[in-house]
PDB file of C-alpha atoms in Angstrom:
ATOM      1  CA  MET A   1       0.000   0.000   0.000  1.00 37.00           C
ATOM      2  CA  HIS A   2       3.038   2.220  -0.146  1.00 39.00           C
ATOM      3  CA  GLY A   3       2.116   5.368  -2.013  1.00 37.00           C
ATOM      4  CA  PHE A   4      -1.583   4.723  -1.530  1.00 37.00           C
ATOM      5  CA  SER A   5      -3.208   8.131  -1.213  1.00 33.00           C
ATOM      6  CA  VAL A   6      -6.937   7.594  -1.528  1.00 37.00           C
ATOM      7  CA  SER A   7      -8.952   8.710   1.491  1.00 44.00           C
ATOM      8  CA  LEU A   8      -9.781   5.716   3.688  1.00 49.00           C
ATOM      9  CA  LEU A   9     -12.115   7.434   6.116  1.00 51.00           C
ATOM     10  CA  LEU A  10     -14.103   9.962   4.170  1.00 44.00           C
ATOM     11  CA  GLY A  11     -15.939   7.416   2.054  1.00 43.00           C
ATOM     12  CA  SER A  12     -19.593   7.206   1.326  1.00 36.00           C
ATOM     13  CA  THR A  13     -22.024   6.680   4.182  1.00 33.00           C
ATOM     14  CA  PHE A  14     -24.748   4.993   2.165  1.00 31.00           C
ATOM     15  CA  ILE A  15     -24.897   1.483   0.812  1.00 30.00           C
ATOM     16  CA  ALA A  16     -27.907   0.729  -1.350  1.00 31.00           C
ATOM     17  CA  GLY A  17     -26.986   2.742  -4.445  1.00 32.00           C
ATOM     18  CA  LEU A  18     -23.379   1.637  -4.544  1.00 32.00           C
ATOM     19  CA  PHE A  19     -23.698  -1.986  -5.540  1.00 33.00           C
ATOM     20  CA  SER A  20     -22.545  -2.898  -8.984  1.00 35.00           C
ATOM     21  CA  SER A  21     -24.966  -5.160 -10.812  1.00 33.00           C
ATOM     22  CA  VAL A  22     -21.973  -6.893 -12.367  1.00 34.00           C
ATOM     23  CA  ALA A  23     -20.376  -7.592  -8.973  1.00 40.00           C
ATOM     24  CA  TYR A  24     -23.585  -8.593  -7.273  1.00 41.00           C
ATOM     25  CA  GLY A  25     -25.845  -9.886 -10.002  1.00 43.00           C
ATOM     26  CA  GLN A  26     -25.694 -13.424  -8.633  1.00 48.00           C
ATOM     27  CA  ASN A  27     -24.781 -12.652  -5.030  1.00 69.00           C
ATOM     28  CA  VAL A  28     -28.069 -11.655  -3.418  1.00 72.00           C
ATOM     29  CA  TRP A  29     -26.771 -13.086  -0.147  1.00 75.00           C
ATOM     30  CA  TRP A  30     -23.970 -10.455  -0.118  1.00 79.00           C
ATOM     31  CA  LEU A  31     -26.489  -7.635  -0.426  1.00 77.00           C
ATOM     32  CA  ALA A  32     -28.577  -9.175   2.355  1.00 77.00           C
ATOM     33  CA  MET A  33     -25.524  -9.376   4.597  1.00 80.00           C
ATOM     34  CA  LEU A  34     -24.762  -5.679   4.271  1.00 82.00           C
ATOM     35  CA  ASN A  35     -28.280  -4.380   4.713  1.00 82.00           C
ATOM     36  CA  ASN A  36     -30.627  -4.752   7.670  1.00 79.00           C
ATOM     37  CA  THR A  37     -31.962  -8.156   6.648  1.00 80.00           C
ATOM     38  CA  PRO A  38     -32.689 -10.141   9.839  1.00 83.00           C
ATOM     39  CA  LEU A  39     -30.178 -12.925  10.449  1.00 80.00           C
ATOM     40  CA  ILE A  40     -32.674 -15.742   9.861  1.00 80.00           C
ATOM     41  CA  GLN A  41     -33.676 -14.289   6.476  1.00 82.00           C
ATOM     42  CA  PHE A  42     -30.016 -13.819   5.604  1.00 78.00           C
ATOM     43  CA  GLN A  43     -29.351 -17.484   6.390  1.00 77.00           C
ATOM     44  CA  GLN A  44     -32.264 -18.478   4.148  1.00 78.00           C
ATOM     45  CA  LYS A  45     -30.898 -16.355   1.271  1.00 76.00           C
ATOM     46  CA  LEU A  46     -27.523 -18.051   1.661  1.00 74.00           C
ATOM     47  CA  GLN A  47     -29.044 -21.501   1.520  1.00 73.00           C
ATOM     48  CA  GLN A  48     -31.371 -20.650  -1.375  1.00 77.00           C
ATOM     49  CA  SER A  49     -28.697 -18.962  -3.483  1.00 76.00           C
ATOM     50  CA  GLY A  50     -27.232 -22.258  -4.655  1.00 77.00           C
ATOM     51  CA  ASP A  51     -23.750 -20.684  -4.592  1.00 81.00           C
ATOM     52  CA  TRP A  52     -22.686 -22.389  -1.354  1.00 83.00           C
ATOM     53  CA  TYR A  53     -22.357 -26.133  -0.773  1.00 85.00           C
ATOM     54  CA  GLN A  54     -22.037 -27.959   2.517  1.00 83.00           C
ATOM     55  CA  CYS A  55     -18.432 -28.963   3.081  1.00 85.00           C
ATOM     56  CA  ASP A  56     -18.329 -29.841   6.783  1.00 74.00           C
ATOM     57  CA  SER A  57     -20.644 -30.328   9.729  1.00 68.00           C
ATOM     58  CA  GLN A  58     -19.834 -30.580  13.411  1.00 70.00           C
ATOM     59  CA  ALA A  59     -21.900 -30.522  16.591  1.00 64.00           C
ATOM     60  CA  GLY A  60     -24.447 -27.805  15.914  1.00 65.00           C
ATOM     61  CA  VAL A  61     -22.291 -25.963  13.358  1.00 72.00           C
ATOM     62  CA  ASN A  62     -22.755 -26.273   9.611  1.00 77.00           C
ATOM     63  CA  ALA A  63     -19.906 -25.261   7.326  1.00 86.00           C
ATOM     64  CA  TYR A  64     -20.333 -24.287   3.689  1.00 87.00           C
ATOM     65  CA  CYS A  65     -17.853 -23.524   0.917  1.00 90.00           C
ATOM     66  CA  LEU A  66     -17.916 -21.287  -2.127  1.00 89.00           C
ATOM     67  CA  ASP A  67     -15.313 -22.011  -4.782  1.00 90.00           C
ATOM     68  CA  ASP A  68     -15.473 -18.636  -6.508  1.00 88.00           C
ATOM     69  CA  PHE A  69     -16.973 -15.468  -5.071  1.00 87.00           C
ATOM     70  CA  LYS A  70     -16.470 -12.649  -7.530  1.00 87.00           C
ATOM     71  CA  TYR A  71     -16.161  -9.572  -5.350  1.00 88.00           C
ATOM     72  CA  TYR A  72     -16.015  -6.833  -7.950  1.00 88.00           C
ATOM     73  CA  GLN A  73     -12.891  -7.911  -9.901  1.00 87.00           C
ATOM     74  CA  GLN A  74     -11.368 -10.256  -7.311  1.00 89.00           C
ATOM     75  CA  HIS A  75     -12.026 -13.988  -7.266  1.00 91.00           C
ATOM     76  CA  LEU A  76     -12.113 -15.306  -3.708  1.00 93.00           C
ATOM     77  CA  TYR A  77     -12.549 -18.759  -2.174  1.00 94.00           C
ATOM     78  CA  GLY A  78     -15.091 -18.689   0.659  1.00 92.00           C
ATOM     79  CA  GLU A  79     -15.933 -20.640   3.782  1.00 92.00           C
ATOM     80  CA  LEU A  80     -18.936 -20.000   5.981  1.00 89.00           C
ATOM     81  CA  THR A  81     -20.113 -21.344   9.307  1.00 88.00           C
ATOM     82  CA  LEU A  82     -23.689 -20.915  10.514  1.00 80.00           C
ATOM     83  CA  ARG A  83     -24.339 -20.679  14.205  1.00 76.00           C
ATOM     84  CA  GLN A  84     -27.583 -19.987  15.986  1.00 73.00           C
ATOM     85  CA  ASP A  85     -26.948 -16.272  16.483  1.00 82.00           C
ATOM     86  CA  GLU A  86     -24.198 -15.405  14.005  1.00 85.00           C
ATOM     87  CA  ILE A  87     -22.542 -16.223  10.711  1.00 87.00           C
ATOM     88  CA  HIS A  88     -18.788 -16.356  10.129  1.00 91.00           C
ATOM     89  CA  LEU A  89     -17.486 -15.861   6.585  1.00 91.00           C
ATOM     90  CA  SER A  90     -13.882 -16.199   5.502  1.00 94.00           C
ATOM     91  CA  PHE A  91     -12.653 -15.421   1.980  1.00 95.00           C
ATOM     92  CA  LEU A  92      -9.127 -16.215   0.780  1.00 96.00           C
ATOM     93  CA  THR A  93      -6.934 -15.277  -2.151  1.00 96.00           C
ATOM     94  CA  ASP A  94      -3.229 -15.171  -2.930  1.00 96.00           C
ATOM     95  CA  TYR A  95      -1.470 -11.958  -1.964  1.00 96.00           C
ATOM     96  CA  GLN A  96      -0.948  -9.322  -4.615  1.00 95.00           C
ATOM     97  CA  ALA A  97      -0.507  -5.650  -3.709  1.00 93.00           C
ATOM     98  CA  GLN A  98      -3.105  -4.592  -6.272  1.00 94.00           C
ATOM     99  CA  THR A  99      -5.631  -7.122  -4.967  1.00 95.00           C
ATOM    100  CA  LEU A 100      -5.191  -5.798  -1.425  1.00 94.00           C
ATOM    101  CA  SER A 101      -5.657  -2.200  -2.605  1.00 93.00           C
ATOM    102  CA  GLU A 102      -8.738  -3.146  -4.639  1.00 94.00           C
ATOM    103  CA  LEU A 103     -10.283  -5.020  -1.703  1.00 95.00           C
ATOM    104  CA  ILE A 104      -9.810  -1.921   0.461  1.00 93.00           C
ATOM    105  CA  LEU A 105     -11.450   0.288  -2.152  1.00 93.00           C
ATOM    106  CA  ASN A 106     -14.311  -2.175  -2.660  1.00 93.00           C
ATOM    107  CA  LEU A 107     -15.035  -2.394   1.058  1.00 93.00           C
ATOM    108  CA  ARG A 108     -15.318   1.391   1.030  1.00 92.00           C
ATOM    109  CA  LYS A 109     -17.638   1.250  -1.989  1.00 91.00           C
ATOM    110  CA  ASP A 110     -19.870  -1.052   0.027  1.00 90.00           C
ATOM    111  CA  GLY A 111     -20.232   1.508   2.825  1.00 90.00           C
ATOM    112  CA  LEU A 112     -17.590   0.202   5.218  1.00 92.00           C
ATOM    113  CA  VAL A 113     -15.146   2.482   7.020  1.00 93.00           C
ATOM    114  CA  LEU A 114     -11.854   1.665   8.677  1.00 94.00           C
ATOM    115  CA  SER A 115     -11.972   1.567  12.495  1.00 94.00           C
ATOM    116  CA  ASN A 116      -8.549   0.163  13.367  1.00 96.00           C
ATOM    117  CA  MET A 117      -5.340  -0.885  11.618  1.00 97.00           C
ATOM    118  CA  VAL A 118      -2.324  -2.878  12.797  1.00 98.00           C
ATOM    119  CA  ILE A 119       0.796  -3.156  10.640  1.00 97.00           C
ATOM    120  CA  GLU A 120       3.750  -5.146  11.949  1.00 95.00           C
ATOM    121  CA  LYS A 121       2.312  -4.932  15.486  1.00 94.00           C
ATOM    122  CA  GLU A 122       2.006  -1.117  15.372  1.00 97.00           C
ATOM    123  CA  GLN A 123      -1.575   0.073  15.836  1.00 97.00           C
ATOM    124  CA  PHE A 124      -3.533   3.027  14.488  1.00 97.00           C
ATOM    125  CA  ASP A 125      -6.872   3.262  16.313  1.00 96.00           C
ATOM    126  CA  VAL A 126      -9.114   5.330  14.050  1.00 94.00           C
ATOM    127  CA  VAL A 127     -11.988   5.507  16.552  1.00 92.00           C
ATOM    128  CA  ASN A 128      -9.814   7.043  19.264  1.00 93.00           C
ATOM    129  CA  ALA A 129      -7.930   9.274  16.827  1.00 95.00           C
ATOM    130  CA  LEU A 130     -11.241  10.797  15.694  1.00 93.00           C
ATOM    131  CA  LYS A 131     -11.940  11.819  19.302  1.00 93.00           C
ATOM    132  CA  GLU A 132      -8.815  14.005  19.198  1.00 95.00           C
ATOM    133  CA  GLU A 133      -8.543  15.189  15.571  1.00 95.00           C
ATOM    134  CA  SER A 134     -10.702  16.100  12.594  1.00 95.00           C
ATOM    135  CA  PRO A 135     -11.560  13.350  10.066  1.00 93.00           C
ATOM    136  CA  THR A 136      -9.334  15.084   7.489  1.00 95.00           C
ATOM    137  CA  GLN A 137      -6.349  15.080   9.863  1.00 96.00           C
ATOM    138  CA  VAL A 138      -6.949  11.481  10.937  1.00 95.00           C
ATOM    139  CA  ASP A 139      -7.109  10.465   7.275  1.00 92.00           C
ATOM    140  CA  LYS A 140      -3.760  12.170   6.600  1.00 95.00           C
ATOM    141  CA  ASP A 141      -2.196  10.563   9.691  1.00 96.00           C
ATOM    142  CA  LEU A 142      -3.509   7.162   8.622  1.00 93.00           C
ATOM    143  CA  ILE A 143      -2.045   7.507   5.114  1.00 93.00           C
ATOM    144  CA  PHE A 144       1.301   8.498   6.662  1.00 95.00           C
ATOM    145  CA  PHE A 145       1.109   5.457   8.970  1.00 96.00           C
ATOM    146  CA  ILE A 146       0.376   3.103   6.062  1.00 92.00           C
ATOM    147  CA  ASN A 147       3.179   4.512   3.919  1.00 93.00           C
ATOM    148  CA  ARG A 148       5.803   3.801   6.605  1.00 95.00           C
ATOM    149  CA  TYR A 149       5.624   0.080   5.795  1.00 95.00           C
ATOM    150  CA  PRO A 150       6.234  -2.024   2.681  1.00 94.00           C
ATOM    151  CA  GLN A 151       3.143  -3.214   0.834  1.00 90.00           C
ATOM    152  CA  ASP A 152       3.643  -6.838   1.818  1.00 94.00           C
ATOM    153  CA  ALA A 153       4.052  -6.125   5.562  1.00 96.00           C
ATOM    154  CA  GLU A 154       1.787  -8.140   7.826  1.00 97.00           C
ATOM    155  CA  ARG A 155      -1.362  -6.147   8.572  1.00 96.00           C
ATOM    156  CA  HIS A 156      -4.934  -6.353   9.681  1.00 96.00           C
ATOM    157  CA  LEU A 157      -7.600  -3.770   9.028  1.00 97.00           C
ATOM    158  CA  ASP A 158     -10.859  -3.667  10.969  1.00 96.00           C
ATOM    159  CA  TRP A 159     -13.949  -2.271   9.254  1.00 95.00           C
ATOM    160  CA  ARG A 160     -17.523  -1.358  10.186  1.00 93.00           C
ATOM    161  CA  LEU A 161     -20.513  -0.106   8.311  1.00 92.00           C
ATOM    162  CA  ALA A 162     -20.444   3.688   8.372  1.00 90.00           C
ATOM    163  CA  ASP A 163     -23.818   3.915  10.118  1.00 89.00           C
ATOM    164  CA  GLU A 164     -22.511   1.566  12.862  1.00 89.00           C
ATOM    165  CA  PHE A 165     -19.147   3.248  13.332  1.00 87.00           C
ATOM    166  CA  ASP A 166     -19.870   4.449  16.876  1.00 84.00           C
ATOM    167  CA  SER A 167     -21.887   1.402  17.897  1.00 85.00           C
ATOM    168  CA  PRO A 168     -20.472  -0.619  20.812  1.00 84.00           C
ATOM    169  CA  SER A 169     -21.905  -3.782  19.217  1.00 87.00           C
ATOM    170  CA  PRO A 170     -22.000  -3.505  15.416  1.00 89.00           C
ATOM    171  CA  ARG A 171     -24.044  -6.083  13.527  1.00 88.00           C
ATOM    172  CA  ILE A 172     -21.213  -6.631  11.008  1.00 91.00           C
ATOM    173  CA  LYS A 173     -17.519  -6.898  11.837  1.00 93.00           C
ATOM    174  CA  VAL A 174     -15.027  -7.113   8.991  1.00 95.00           C
ATOM    175  CA  ARG A 175     -11.303  -7.819   9.219  1.00 97.00           C
ATOM    176  CA  LEU A 176      -8.957  -7.766   6.225  1.00 97.00           C
ATOM    177  CA  LEU A 177      -5.722  -9.664   6.909  1.00 97.00           C
ATOM    178  CA  SER A 178      -2.602  -9.791   4.786  1.00 96.00           C
ATOM    179  CA  ASP A 179       0.790 -11.349   5.456  1.00 95.00           C
ATOM    180  CA  GLY A 180       2.480 -10.919   2.071  1.00 94.00           C
ATOM    181  CA  GLU A 181       1.482 -14.447   0.988  1.00 96.00           C
ATOM    182  CA  MET A 182      -2.289 -14.656   1.504  1.00 97.00           C
ATOM    183  CA  ILE A 183      -5.132 -12.209   1.914  1.00 97.00           C
ATOM    184  CA  GLU A 184      -8.081 -13.152   4.099  1.00 97.00           C
ATOM    185  CA  LEU A 185     -11.332 -11.260   4.450  1.00 96.00           C
ATOM    186  CA  LYS A 186     -13.169 -12.285   7.640  1.00 96.00           C
ATOM    187  CA  ILE A 187     -16.739 -11.225   8.299  1.00 94.00           C
ATOM    188  CA  ILE A 188     -18.917 -11.847  11.329  1.00 92.00           C
ATOM    189  CA  ARG A 189     -22.606 -11.099  10.835  1.00 88.00           C
ATOM    190  CA  LEU A 190     -24.718 -10.959  13.991  1.00 84.00           C
TER     191      LEU A 190
END
């Protein structure tokens, strides 16, 4: 992400009008995850979509796999576990600097904002920084923080929906992990 200068915080705060019909034409379950669809209805959309297939089952937990989730231009392998009160999604792809940058931009397109970032064990807490500085200054400080490290440095980025940014218990938690070899996008939907 070295040299990356696009604003990470001052993204859009709405979701519905931002979805690309190309990216989401077949992924109704993704739209349902990001909007206020109740969890039980979201689970039904997942099961009815036909995209996921059961790949494991353990005591009370069903696991499903998705061989190719096209998230905008990226092709990701997905795993999902259904629990009574939450859903865990994990998407994987090989590391490429451009893929990481595009995933960051696409999360922003979908109405998510960065809440915390750790690169090589150094943390930038966006939530706390915004209590002290303006969003414009925090955005500049965050870009400076990111640019101190090589693109393939180990990092994790925590995201929330913009309208849940200040919520103590957001309904969706997103973590983007990269270690220079793999990229993983983890999502917990409550």
